[in-house]
Amino acid sequence: MSNPVYKFDTLKIRAAYDPALHNQAVSPPIYQTAAYEFRDTKNADGLFALTDPGFLYTRVNNPTVDILERRVAALDGGSAALALASGMAAISYTFLTLAEGGGRILTGPYLYGGSADAFHKIFPKFGIHFDLSPNIDRPGDLEGDIKPDTKAIFVESVSNPTGAVADLEALAALAHKHGIPLVVDNTFATPYLLNPVKYGADIVVYSATKALNGHGNLIAGIIVEAGPEGAPPFPWDNGKFPQMEELQYVLRDRADNRKRSYLEAAPGGPFVTRIRLHYLNYFGAALGPFDAYLALIGIETLSERVQKQVSNAEKIIAYLEKNSHVAWVKHPSLPSDPYHKLAQKYLPRGAPGILSFGFKGTVEQSEAFLNAIELWSYHVNVGDARSLIVNSPKTTHGELTPEEQKLAGIEPNLIRLSLGLEDAEDLVADLDQAFAKVFGA
Ligand SMILES: *Cc1c(COP(=O)(O)O)cnc(C)c1O
């Protein structure tokens, strides 16, 4: 009998761990250690040259963190992954590497507030400039925005908070035509709803703080690199990325003592390996083994949690659409949504359970509404087990100017909801009582 084709390959969630090597323990151990004893000098040489498998120092790699990295790479169909202390570290190290020494990144106006803020305020000081093009929605018109020193195209697969869905296949084709990679922030969708690598993305970044872990109890980031198993490997030696071809002293070949580059020393994941041994090694945003362990537990229930969030969102949308105090509802699952067609193509299991609506009323009424909410949590996170409500223009996207908010489709009366795992009817009941407190029954 041939192997079954699974609808969702849960085996990948359990990948990269063999209980037989750990006294049959079913849950991966937490390797709470700073360093690793080298067997002998030959072993130390081999570890540093990347010719021997193993661990160097927990700032750079750790067995518990390694399981997390391999599982997320497997879930996304990538060749390798790197876990970091936050989603912002994943984003920052990715662009510091791609545009090392200066360059431009082409992106759109639909960005996580923290990313938009960093792109404005800190990256230009490193000579890295972001072009926020409204053409990101029309890949056919985007070509003119690619400049000689553009080093990557960057999008969020499903954006925050308006749910803009990126046309990954078209963007990947355009990026590759110009010899640059497509980088996708897939935080909202998670590998359960979307695998950007399948559509040509070269690098996928996550804030694992959000739905990937899903329990609001840690901060973590992950970078996944496409490769032989998913998309073809990116041609890093095309002349645009000399940093990937630099010969490294530590990567010397033991046979002939010749210096090697990351392309040679780590052909299965040169990009994340370079970040590991440069930006992670030197700047140090390492994920601790305990947080990696928590993330491993969180990911065990990824499919169940995300399915419930998707179905809860559908029920809340149905309620909001009939509510006279709601001016509009934005979610790519709605046939009227401008991204509905793209959602049908890229999100066949459903669009992430994050939506926004326009509050019909004064600022005071909208504040009274938020203060009357009981069951939903009022804080800035998404994809959590708890259902969350937040006034984005004043909080998550408060650093954007009114013009930038407008360009990003964030209207002043926008309220963002992120569905959790509570009962949908209870969530509706809570919204209902809060509206009633403000407007009367
Ligand atoms: C939260 C978030 C980030 C940043 O992640 P942290 O783990 O908070 O550093 C990046 N991108 C998106 C889309 C996010 O929602």
PDB file of N, CA and C and ligand atoms in Angstrom, residues 86-89 91 112 115 156 160 185 187-188 207-210 219-221 382, ligand 1:
ATOM      1  N   SER A  86      12.605  37.267  18.858  1.00  0.00           N
ATOM      2  CA  SER A  86      11.366  37.988  18.559  1.00  0.00           C
ATOM      3  C   SER A  86      11.137  38.028  17.056  1.00  0.00           C
ATOM      4  N   GLY A  87       9.906  38.334  16.673  1.00  0.00           N
ATOM      5  CA  GLY A  87       9.594  38.532  15.263  1.00  0.00           C
ATOM      6  C   GLY A  87      10.369  39.715  14.709  1.00  0.00           C
ATOM      7  N   MET A  88      10.545  40.761  15.507  1.00  0.00           N
ATOM      8  CA  MET A  88      11.299  41.921  15.034  1.00  0.00           C
ATOM      9  C   MET A  88      12.755  41.548  14.762  1.00  0.00           C
ATOM     10  N   ALA A  89      13.332  40.669  15.571  1.00  0.00           N
ATOM     11  CA  ALA A  89      14.710  40.215  15.306  1.00  0.00           C
ATOM     12  C   ALA A  89      14.750  39.453  13.985  1.00  0.00           C
ATOM     13  N   ILE A  91      12.814  39.874  11.389  1.00  0.00           N
ATOM     14  CA  ILE A  91      12.683  40.851  10.302  1.00  0.00           C
ATOM     15  C   ILE A  91      13.974  41.663  10.165  1.00  0.00           C
ATOM     16  N   TYR A 112       2.834  45.609   9.472  1.00  0.00           N
ATOM     17  CA  TYR A 112       2.761  45.587  10.934  1.00  0.00           C
ATOM     18  C   TYR A 112       3.340  46.915  11.449  1.00  0.00           C
ATOM     19  N   SER A 115       7.039  47.028  12.221  1.00  0.00           N
ATOM     20  CA  SER A 115       7.894  46.981  11.034  1.00  0.00           C
ATOM     21  C   SER A 115       7.941  48.361  10.383  1.00  0.00           C
ATOM     22  N   GLU A 156       3.577  41.252   3.656  1.00  0.00           N
ATOM     23  CA  GLU A 156       2.892  40.388   4.616  1.00  0.00           C
ATOM     24  C   GLU A 156       1.873  39.603   3.795  1.00  0.00           C
ATOM     25  N   ASN A 160      -1.806  43.305   8.403  1.00  0.00           N
ATOM     26  CA  ASN A 160      -2.260  43.727   9.713  1.00  0.00           C
ATOM     27  C   ASN A 160      -2.578  45.218   9.644  1.00  0.00           C
ATOM     28  N   ASP A 185       6.269  37.958   5.278  1.00  0.00           N
ATOM     29  CA  ASP A 185       5.904  37.847   6.690  1.00  0.00           C
ATOM     30  C   ASP A 185       4.580  37.086   6.733  1.00  0.00           C
ATOM     31  N   THR A 187       3.090  35.757   9.417  1.00  0.00           N
ATOM     32  CA  THR A 187       2.665  35.663  10.818  1.00  0.00           C
ATOM     33  C   THR A 187       1.168  35.401  10.958  1.00  0.00           C
ATOM     34  N   PHE A 188       0.343  36.158  10.228  1.00  0.00           N
ATOM     35  CA  PHE A 188      -1.107  36.032  10.388  1.00  0.00           C
ATOM     36  C   PHE A 188      -1.611  34.684   9.893  1.00  0.00           C
ATOM     37  N   SER A 207       6.490  36.168  13.323  1.00  0.00           N
ATOM     38  CA  SER A 207       6.453  36.416  14.743  1.00  0.00           C
ATOM     39  C   SER A 207       5.765  35.190  15.323  1.00  0.00           C
ATOM     40  N   ALA A 208       6.537  34.315  15.977  1.00  0.00           N
ATOM     41  CA  ALA A 208       5.950  33.127  16.602  1.00  0.00           C
ATOM     42  C   ALA A 208       5.216  33.495  17.881  1.00  0.00           C
ATOM     43  N   THR A 209       5.349  34.761  18.276  1.00  0.00           N
ATOM     44  CA  THR A 209       4.610  35.302  19.417  1.00  0.00           C
ATOM     45  C   THR A 209       3.102  35.168  19.194  1.00  0.00           C
ATOM     46  N   LYS A 210       2.695  35.192  17.935  1.00  0.00           N
ATOM     47  CA  LYS A 210       1.275  35.263  17.575  1.00  0.00           C
ATOM     48  C   LYS A 210       0.701  33.857  17.416  1.00  0.00           C
ATOM     49  N   ILE A 219       7.726  35.625  23.524  1.00  0.00           N
ATOM     50  CA  ILE A 219       8.075  36.429  22.345  1.00  0.00           C
ATOM     51  C   ILE A 219       9.103  35.614  21.564  1.00  0.00           C
ATOM     52  N   ALA A 220       8.833  35.391  20.282  1.00  0.00           N
ATOM     53  CA  ALA A 220       9.771  34.605  19.471  1.00  0.00           C
ATOM     54  C   ALA A 220       9.591  34.926  17.994  1.00  0.00           C
ATOM     55  N   GLY A 221      10.642  34.706  17.233  1.00  0.00           N
ATOM     56  CA  GLY A 221      10.589  34.906  15.783  1.00  0.00           C
ATOM     57  C   GLY A 221      11.254  33.741  15.065  1.00  0.00           C
ATOM     58  N   VAL A 382      -2.072  39.232  18.517  1.00  0.00           N
ATOM     59  CA  VAL A 382      -3.051  38.605  17.609  1.00  0.00           C
ATOM     60  C   VAL A 382      -2.820  37.102  17.611  1.00  0.00           C
TER      61      VAL A 382
HETATM   62  C1  LIG B   1       3.857  40.980  16.027  1.00  0.00           C
HETATM   63  C2  LIG B   1       4.302  41.004  14.635  1.00  0.00           C
HETATM   64  C3  LIG B   1       5.657  41.165  14.317  1.00  0.00           C
HETATM   65  C4  LIG B   1       6.715  41.390  15.379  1.00  0.00           C
HETATM   66  O1  LIG B   1       6.871  40.269  16.185  1.00  0.00           O
HETATM   67  P1  LIG B   1       7.368  40.283  17.725  1.00  0.00           P
HETATM   68  O2  LIG B   1       7.440  38.838  18.049  1.00  0.00           O
HETATM   69  O3  LIG B   1       6.345  41.043  18.507  1.00  0.00           O
HETATM   70  O4  LIG B   1       8.699  40.965  17.740  1.00  0.00           O
HETATM   71  C5  LIG B   1       6.010  41.143  12.986  1.00  0.00           C
HETATM   72  N1  LIG B   1       5.094  40.995  12.001  1.00  0.00           N
HETATM   73  C6  LIG B   1       3.786  40.841  12.268  1.00  0.00           C
HETATM   74  C7  LIG B   1       2.821  40.682  11.144  1.00  0.00           C
HETATM   75  C8  LIG B   1       3.340  40.842  13.580  1.00  0.00           C
HETATM   76  O5  LIG B   1       2.031  40.701  13.839  1.00  0.00           O
END
